[in-house]
Amino acid sequence: MTSTTSVPVQCVDRTVPSDTLGMTLFHEHIFTDNRRRAPRPDPTVEDACEVWASPMDARLAAHLRDNPMACEDNCVLEDVDVAIDELGYFVRAGGRTVIEQTPIGAGRRLADLATVAAATGLNIVAGTGFYMEVMHPEALSTISDREITDRMLNDLTTGQDGVRCGLIGEIGVSADFSAAERRVLQAAGRAHVETGVPVSVHLPGWHRLGHQVLDSLQAEGVPAEAVVLSHMNPSVEDSDYQLSLAERGAYLSFDMIGIDWYFSHTGFQSPSDVQVAGAVLGLWEAGFGAQILLSGDTFLKMQLRRYGGPGYDHVPRRFASRLQRVGLEAHDVGALLARNPARVFETAARSVRSSAGGMASGPEG
């Protein structure tokens, strides 16, 4: 029996009530291809060229922690059988739902997602939209703003080969926040207004563009409570920034759990899980626990269990207990993993209904 707040959530192979999503990883990739945005090695540096050309192997793991995109093969997730096996760890940890946010042009494979859903029993929600400009398909610059919106609407309402998407995102925003990216973000906003589906945005986490994103979407009629701001982990030491975004009603996605790497091509260091847990606790104690989402953003082979990575089960098996060690109760952690993901879809749908008949309401407590 569904609750009065429950709304339908479109998965790749079925529609389910939001209050049955259960334990959810809100920002993951099952199939993706990041080779286009990976920096190529200096051809005069033999060791770097050798690593780039090597098949991914657990023996590369230590090296890749300081340069995760240095191996071309590491940048691709494309094997159906591997995906089924790796997601099995999450299922055995009690997992029920995965929000798969691979955008158009970044290795998205909707039919294969349906195969994985059938094999694992997971609810898999696929995303629609376009990533950062460096990953935009060439044809994107030749079509109208309305055609960009219509492409997303088609994924949400008709689908491909019977496979429909249930999320708008992840919509890519780079540090430059280019005109092309703003155009896509605005198109995503219009798709939300027409469907009530939430919008998930890739933020350049080491920069502070969250308010610009919310302002751009608000101009299209999208309230903050219909927006998920991804990659909040890098800003864990800037509590003022995170609190200011939460105060506007946006959902804050801490979706780089287990990613404590150094990105040598950008000079950025990801925070540890200890630091992330502290930031989550701070937001919880400030009264914004209902707006926190958790995930691992699996996008490289090195994150899979077979290569020595934390795996899709890292959040429920290890990070959840870390949250309890810093002060959250077990039922609070359960709410972060199950109730909050459902709330995203409910508040997004409600915001469209409310704007049609009055003022939109924010996330529930």
Short mmCIF file of C-alpha atoms in Angstrom, two decimals:
data_model
loop_
_atom_site.label_atom_id
_atom_site.label_comp_id
_atom_site.label_asym_id
_atom_site.label_seq_id
_atom_site.Cartn_x
_atom_site.Cartn_y
_atom_site.Cartn_z
CA MET A 1 0.00 0.00 0.00
CA THR A 2 1.47 3.36 -1.02
CA SER A 3 1.48 6.52 1.09
CA THR A 4 -0.47 9.66 0.26
CA THR A 5 2.77 11.45 -0.71
CA SER A 6 4.02 8.68 -3.00
CA VAL A 7 4.44 9.38 -6.73
CA PRO A 8 5.25 7.08 -9.66
CA VAL A 9 8.95 6.73 -10.44
CA GLN A 10 9.88 5.57 -13.93
CA CYS A 11 12.48 2.80 -13.93
CA VAL A 12 14.01 1.30 -17.06
CA ASP A 13 11.69 -1.71 -16.99
CA ARG A 14 8.71 -0.64 -14.88
CA THR A 15 7.11 2.13 -12.86
CA VAL A 16 7.25 1.89 -9.06
CA PRO A 17 5.78 4.01 -6.23
CA SER A 18 8.38 6.32 -4.71
CA ASP A 19 7.77 4.96 -1.23
CA THR A 20 8.91 1.49 -2.37
CA LEU A 21 12.33 2.55 -3.68
CA GLY A 22 14.05 1.36 -0.50
CA MET A 23 17.80 1.72 -0.04
CA THR A 24 18.97 3.86 -2.94
CA LEU A 25 22.27 5.00 -4.41
CA PHE A 26 21.26 8.31 -5.92
CA HIS A 27 24.21 9.04 -8.20
CA GLU A 28 25.85 6.11 -9.96
CA HIS A 29 27.01 4.97 -13.37
CA ILE A 30 26.62 1.39 -14.52
CA PHE A 31 27.68 2.04 -18.11
CA THR A 32 29.74 5.08 -19.04
CA ASP A 33 32.61 6.20 -21.26
CA ASN A 34 34.82 9.03 -20.03
CA ARG A 35 37.66 8.71 -22.52
CA ARG A 36 36.82 11.97 -24.30
CA ARG A 37 37.50 14.02 -21.16
CA ALA A 38 40.57 12.08 -20.02
CA PRO A 39 43.87 13.98 -20.51
CA ARG A 40 46.23 12.22 -22.93
CA PRO A 41 49.73 11.39 -21.69
CA ASP A 42 52.80 13.28 -22.81
CA PRO A 43 54.09 11.16 -25.73
CA THR A 44 57.67 11.74 -24.55
CA VAL A 45 56.99 10.13 -21.15
CA GLU A 46 57.27 6.39 -21.72
CA ASP A 47 55.85 5.26 -18.37
CA ALA A 48 52.75 7.44 -18.75
CA CYS A 49 52.13 6.12 -22.26
CA GLU A 50 52.48 2.56 -21.00
CA VAL A 51 49.92 3.11 -18.23
CA TRP A 52 47.51 4.79 -20.67
CA ALA A 53 47.65 1.82 -23.05
CA SER A 54 47.49 -0.89 -20.36
CA PRO A 55 44.37 -2.95 -19.69
CA MET A 56 42.94 -2.05 -16.30
CA ASP A 57 44.43 -4.21 -13.59
CA ALA A 58 44.34 -4.11 -9.80
CA ARG A 59 48.10 -3.61 -9.88
CA LEU A 60 47.51 -0.14 -11.31
CA ALA A 61 45.24 0.88 -8.44
CA ALA A 62 47.87 2.58 -6.28
CA HIS A 63 49.19 4.61 -9.22
CA LEU A 64 45.70 5.63 -10.33
CA ARG A 65 44.77 6.99 -6.90
CA ASP A 66 47.01 9.95 -7.77
CA ASN A 67 45.94 10.14 -11.41
CA PRO A 68 42.68 8.20 -11.85
CA MET A 69 42.17 8.96 -15.54
CA ALA A 70 45.72 8.03 -16.58
CA CYS A 71 44.60 4.63 -17.94
CA GLU A 72 42.28 4.69 -20.95
CA ASP A 73 40.68 1.35 -20.14
CA ASN A 74 39.92 2.53 -16.61
CA CYS A 75 37.63 5.21 -18.08
CA VAL A 76 35.08 2.81 -19.59
CA LEU A 77 32.32 0.73 -17.97
CA GLU A 78 30.63 -1.34 -20.68
CA ASP A 79 30.41 -5.02 -19.70
CA VAL A 80 26.90 -6.25 -18.84
CA ASP A 81 28.05 -9.36 -16.97
CA VAL A 82 30.53 -7.35 -14.91
CA ALA A 83 27.79 -4.85 -14.05
CA ILE A 84 25.44 -7.60 -12.90
CA ASP A 85 28.14 -9.17 -10.74
CA GLU A 86 29.30 -5.89 -9.19
CA LEU A 87 25.77 -4.70 -8.42
CA GLY A 88 25.16 -8.00 -6.68
CA TYR A 89 27.24 -6.70 -3.77
CA PHE A 90 24.79 -3.82 -3.35
CA VAL A 91 21.79 -6.15 -3.57
CA ARG A 92 23.27 -8.40 -0.87
CA ALA A 93 23.80 -5.32 1.32
CA GLY A 94 20.07 -4.62 1.14
CA GLY A 95 20.12 -2.31 -1.88
CA ARG A 96 16.91 -1.83 -3.84
CA THR A 97 17.40 1.09 -6.26
CA VAL A 98 20.16 2.69 -8.33
CA ILE A 99 19.78 6.09 -9.99
CA GLU A 100 21.98 5.78 -13.10
CA GLN A 101 22.97 9.25 -14.23
CA THR A 102 25.02 8.66 -17.38
CA PRO A 103 24.01 11.41 -19.85
CA ILE A 104 23.50 11.24 -23.60
CA GLY A 105 26.86 11.03 -25.38
CA ALA A 106 28.74 9.67 -22.37
CA GLY A 107 28.30 5.94 -22.92
CA ARG A 108 24.66 5.64 -21.84
CA ARG A 109 23.17 2.23 -22.74
CA LEU A 110 19.48 2.09 -21.93
CA ALA A 111 18.74 -1.39 -23.30
CA ASP A 112 21.63 -2.86 -21.31
CA LEU A 113 20.34 -1.14 -18.17
CA ALA A 114 17.05 -2.98 -18.63
CA THR A 115 18.98 -6.25 -18.93
CA VAL A 116 20.85 -5.51 -15.70
CA ALA A 117 17.63 -4.57 -13.91
CA ALA A 118 16.02 -7.85 -14.90
CA ALA A 119 19.06 -9.88 -13.82
CA THR A 120 19.55 -8.17 -10.45
CA GLY A 121 15.98 -7.30 -9.48
CA LEU A 122 17.06 -3.71 -8.84
CA ASN A 123 14.98 -0.67 -9.61
CA ILE A 124 17.20 1.23 -12.06
CA VAL A 125 16.24 4.80 -12.90
CA ALA A 126 18.02 6.18 -15.97
CA GLY A 127 18.83 9.82 -16.58
CA THR A 128 18.43 11.99 -19.66
CA GLY A 129 20.27 15.14 -20.63
CA PHE A 130 23.73 16.26 -21.64
CA TYR A 131 26.99 16.49 -19.72
CA MET A 132 29.72 19.14 -19.77
CA GLU A 133 30.41 20.84 -23.10
CA VAL A 134 33.54 18.76 -23.70
CA MET A 135 31.22 15.73 -23.91
CA HIS A 136 28.43 17.31 -25.97
CA PRO A 137 27.57 15.51 -29.22
CA GLU A 138 28.57 17.66 -32.21
CA ALA A 139 24.97 17.87 -33.42
CA LEU A 140 23.85 19.55 -30.19
CA SER A 141 25.08 22.95 -31.36
CA THR A 142 22.98 22.73 -34.52
CA ILE A 143 19.56 22.22 -32.94
CA SER A 144 17.21 24.69 -31.27
CA ASP A 145 16.66 25.15 -27.56
CA ARG A 146 13.23 23.58 -27.94
CA GLU A 147 14.70 20.56 -29.68
CA ILE A 148 17.05 20.00 -26.75
CA THR A 149 14.10 20.02 -24.37
CA ASP A 150 12.14 17.73 -26.69
CA ARG A 151 15.01 15.23 -26.75
CA MET A 152 14.80 14.97 -22.97
CA LEU A 153 11.01 14.82 -23.02
CA ASN A 154 11.12 11.97 -25.53
CA ASP A 155 13.41 9.98 -23.21
CA LEU A 156 11.03 10.62 -20.30
CA THR A 157 7.72 9.95 -22.03
CA THR A 158 8.40 7.63 -24.98
CA GLY A 159 11.88 6.24 -24.50
CA GLN A 160 14.06 4.14 -26.74
CA ASP A 161 13.04 0.56 -27.55
CA GLY A 162 10.55 0.71 -24.71
CA VAL A 163 13.09 1.92 -22.14
CA ARG A 164 12.15 5.23 -20.53
CA CYS A 165 14.15 7.57 -18.32
CA GLY A 166 12.97 8.78 -14.92
CA LEU A 167 15.41 11.58 -14.08
CA ILE A 168 16.70 14.71 -15.81
CA GLY A 169 20.47 14.51 -15.36
CA GLU A 170 23.17 14.53 -14.72
CA ILE A 171 23.24 17.86 -16.48
CA GLY A 172 26.85 18.94 -16.87
CA VAL A 173 28.23 22.23 -15.57
CA SER A 174 31.97 22.84 -15.82
CA ALA A 175 34.08 25.41 -14.00
CA ASP A 176 33.66 27.71 -17.00
CA PHE A 177 29.85 27.22 -17.03
CA SER A 178 29.85 27.81 -20.77
CA ALA A 179 27.01 29.24 -22.83
CA ALA A 180 26.37 25.78 -24.27
CA GLU A 181 26.06 24.33 -20.77
CA ARG A 182 23.70 27.11 -19.69
CA ARG A 183 21.57 26.37 -22.74
CA VAL A 184 21.30 22.69 -21.81
CA LEU A 185 20.56 23.53 -18.17
CA GLN A 186 17.74 25.85 -19.20
CA ALA A 187 16.35 23.15 -21.51
CA ALA A 188 16.46 20.72 -18.60
CA GLY A 189 14.51 23.22 -16.52
CA ARG A 190 11.80 23.40 -19.15
CA ALA A 191 11.65 19.59 -19.26
CA HIS A 192 11.06 19.57 -15.50
CA VAL A 193 8.25 22.11 -15.74
CA GLU A 194 6.48 19.92 -18.30
CA THR A 195 6.94 16.63 -16.41
CA GLY A 196 7.59 17.18 -12.70
CA VAL A 197 10.71 15.01 -12.95
CA PRO A 198 13.64 16.15 -10.74
CA VAL A 199 16.76 17.75 -12.20
CA SER A 200 20.20 16.51 -11.13
CA VAL A 201 23.17 18.76 -11.92
CA HIS A 202 26.85 17.89 -12.09
CA LEU A 203 28.68 20.68 -10.28
CA PRO A 204 32.42 21.31 -10.57
CA GLY A 205 32.77 20.48 -6.89
CA TRP A 206 35.89 22.50 -6.13
CA HIS A 207 34.21 25.65 -7.40
CA ARG A 208 31.15 27.43 -6.00
CA LEU A 209 28.55 27.49 -8.77
CA GLY A 210 25.58 26.05 -6.90
CA HIS A 211 23.74 29.35 -6.58
CA GLN A 212 24.27 30.20 -10.26
CA VAL A 213 22.76 26.83 -11.17
CA LEU A 214 19.76 27.36 -8.91
CA ASP A 215 19.26 30.88 -10.27
CA SER A 216 19.36 29.65 -13.87
CA LEU A 217 16.82 26.93 -13.16
CA GLN A 218 14.62 29.26 -11.12
CA ALA A 219 14.43 31.56 -14.15
CA GLU A 220 12.87 28.63 -16.04
CA GLY A 221 10.32 28.02 -13.28
CA VAL A 222 12.17 25.27 -11.42
CA PRO A 223 12.08 25.59 -7.61
CA ALA A 224 15.17 24.59 -5.65
CA GLU A 225 13.37 21.65 -4.03
CA ALA A 226 13.18 20.00 -7.48
CA VAL A 227 16.97 20.21 -7.91
CA VAL A 228 19.74 17.85 -6.83
CA LEU A 229 23.18 19.46 -6.63
CA SER A 230 25.75 16.73 -7.16
CA HIS A 231 29.37 16.43 -6.01
CA MET A 232 29.12 18.27 -2.72
CA ASN A 233 32.03 16.30 -1.25
CA PRO A 234 34.79 18.71 -2.38
CA SER A 235 33.13 21.61 -0.54
CA VAL A 236 32.86 19.82 2.84
CA GLU A 237 35.07 22.41 4.52
CA ASP A 238 32.87 25.28 3.30
CA SER A 239 29.87 24.82 5.56
CA ASP A 240 28.57 28.33 4.82
CA TYR A 241 28.28 27.48 1.12
CA GLN A 242 26.58 24.16 1.75
CA LEU A 243 24.17 25.61 4.31
CA SER A 244 23.25 28.46 1.97
CA LEU A 245 22.29 25.96 -0.75
CA ALA A 246 20.32 23.85 1.70
CA GLU A 247 18.49 26.94 2.96
CA ARG A 248 17.18 27.50 -0.57
CA GLY A 249 15.64 24.02 -0.49
CA ALA A 250 17.98 22.14 -2.86
CA TYR A 251 19.03 18.56 -2.28
CA LEU A 252 22.76 18.15 -1.59
CA SER A 253 24.26 14.97 -3.02
CA PHE A 254 27.38 13.64 -1.33
CA ASP A 255 28.05 11.21 -4.14
CA MET A 256 31.84 10.84 -4.16
CA ILE A 257 31.96 8.57 -1.12
CA GLY A 258 35.00 6.33 -1.36
CA ILE A 259 36.70 8.71 -3.82
CA ASP A 260 39.59 10.10 -1.81
CA TRP A 261 41.90 10.51 -4.79
CA TYR A 262 44.20 13.22 -6.07
CA PHE A 263 43.28 14.41 -9.58
CA SER A 264 46.74 15.34 -10.82
CA HIS A 265 45.51 16.84 -14.10
CA THR A 266 43.51 19.44 -12.16
CA GLY A 267 45.48 19.61 -8.92
CA PHE A 268 42.44 18.79 -6.78
CA GLN A 269 42.35 16.40 -3.82
CA SER A 270 39.07 14.72 -2.91
CA PRO A 271 38.17 14.67 0.78
CA SER A 272 38.17 11.51 2.84
CA ASP A 273 35.06 9.70 4.00
CA VAL A 274 35.84 10.96 7.51
CA GLN A 275 35.57 14.56 6.32
CA VAL A 276 32.38 13.84 4.39
CA ALA A 277 30.77 12.19 7.40
CA GLY A 278 31.51 15.29 9.45
CA ALA A 279 29.86 17.54 6.85
CA VAL A 280 26.79 15.30 6.70
CA LEU A 281 26.51 15.42 10.48
CA GLY A 282 26.78 19.21 10.44
CA LEU A 283 23.94 19.55 7.94
CA TRP A 284 21.86 17.06 9.90
CA GLU A 285 22.33 18.97 13.14
CA ALA A 286 21.46 22.24 11.33
CA GLY A 287 18.08 20.77 10.41
CA PHE A 288 18.74 19.83 6.77
CA GLY A 289 18.89 16.06 7.11
CA ALA A 290 15.92 15.60 4.77
CA GLN A 291 17.90 17.13 1.90
CA ILE A 292 21.00 14.92 2.03
CA LEU A 293 21.66 12.19 -0.55
CA LEU A 294 24.46 9.60 -0.54
CA SER A 295 26.21 7.66 -3.29
CA GLY A 296 29.57 6.60 -4.70
CA ASP A 297 29.53 7.96 -8.29
CA THR A 298 31.08 4.82 -9.75
CA PHE A 299 32.47 5.92 -13.11
CA LEU A 300 35.83 4.15 -13.38
CA LYS A 301 36.83 0.49 -13.32
CA MET A 302 39.13 1.12 -10.34
CA GLN A 303 36.01 1.63 -8.20
CA LEU A 304 34.76 -1.89 -8.84
CA ARG A 305 35.38 -4.67 -6.33
CA ARG A 306 37.20 -6.84 -8.89
CA TYR A 307 39.89 -4.17 -9.21
CA GLY A 308 40.25 -3.60 -5.48
CA GLY A 309 37.82 -0.69 -5.36
CA PRO A 310 35.14 0.03 -2.73
CA GLY A 311 32.29 -1.24 -4.91
CA TYR A 312 28.63 -0.31 -5.13
CA ASP A 313 28.10 -1.59 -1.57
CA HIS A 314 30.59 0.79 0.05
CA VAL A 315 27.96 3.28 1.20
CA PRO A 316 25.66 0.82 3.04
CA ARG A 317 28.40 -1.50 4.30
CA ARG A 318 31.07 0.96 5.44
CA PHE A 319 30.07 4.62 5.15
CA ALA A 320 26.78 4.00 6.96
CA SER A 321 28.63 2.73 10.03
CA ARG A 322 30.99 5.70 9.82
CA LEU A 323 27.99 8.02 10.03
CA GLN A 324 26.87 6.20 13.15
CA ARG A 325 30.32 6.59 14.66
CA VAL A 326 30.15 10.38 14.26
CA GLY A 327 26.77 10.54 15.96
CA LEU A 328 23.85 9.64 13.69
CA GLU A 329 21.42 6.94 14.77
CA ALA A 330 20.90 3.84 12.63
CA HIS A 331 17.37 4.93 11.70
CA ASP A 332 18.70 8.35 10.67
CA VAL A 333 21.16 6.72 8.29
CA GLY A 334 18.35 4.57 6.96
CA ALA A 335 16.36 7.72 6.20
CA LEU A 336 19.27 9.19 4.26
CA LEU A 337 19.45 6.08 2.10
CA ALA A 338 15.75 5.33 1.61
CA ARG A 339 13.38 8.13 2.58
CA ASN A 340 15.38 11.02 1.12
CA PRO A 341 15.71 9.57 -2.41
CA ALA A 342 11.96 8.98 -2.48
CA ARG A 343 11.39 12.53 -1.25
CA VAL A 344 13.32 13.93 -4.24
CA PHE A 345 10.75 12.57 -6.67
CA GLU A 346 7.84 13.54 -4.44
CA THR A 347 8.87 17.16 -3.91
CA ALA A 348 9.72 17.61 -7.60
CA ALA A 349 6.31 16.33 -8.67
CA ARG A 350 4.55 18.35 -5.98
CA SER A 351 6.35 21.54 -6.99
CA VAL A 352 4.83 21.36 -10.47
CA ARG A 353 1.36 20.68 -9.10
CA SER A 354 1.74 23.50 -6.56
CA SER A 355 3.00 26.03 -9.09
CA ALA A 356 -0.05 25.30 -11.21
CA GLY A 357 -2.38 26.07 -8.31
CA GLY A 358 -0.37 28.16 -5.88
CA MET A 359 2.94 28.44 -4.11
CA ALA A 360 5.25 25.41 -4.19
CA SER A 361 6.16 23.82 -0.89
CA GLY A 362 9.63 22.75 0.21
CA PRO A 363 11.03 19.37 1.29
CA GLU A 364 9.27 17.68 4.16
CA GLY A 365 10.92 17.23 7.51
#
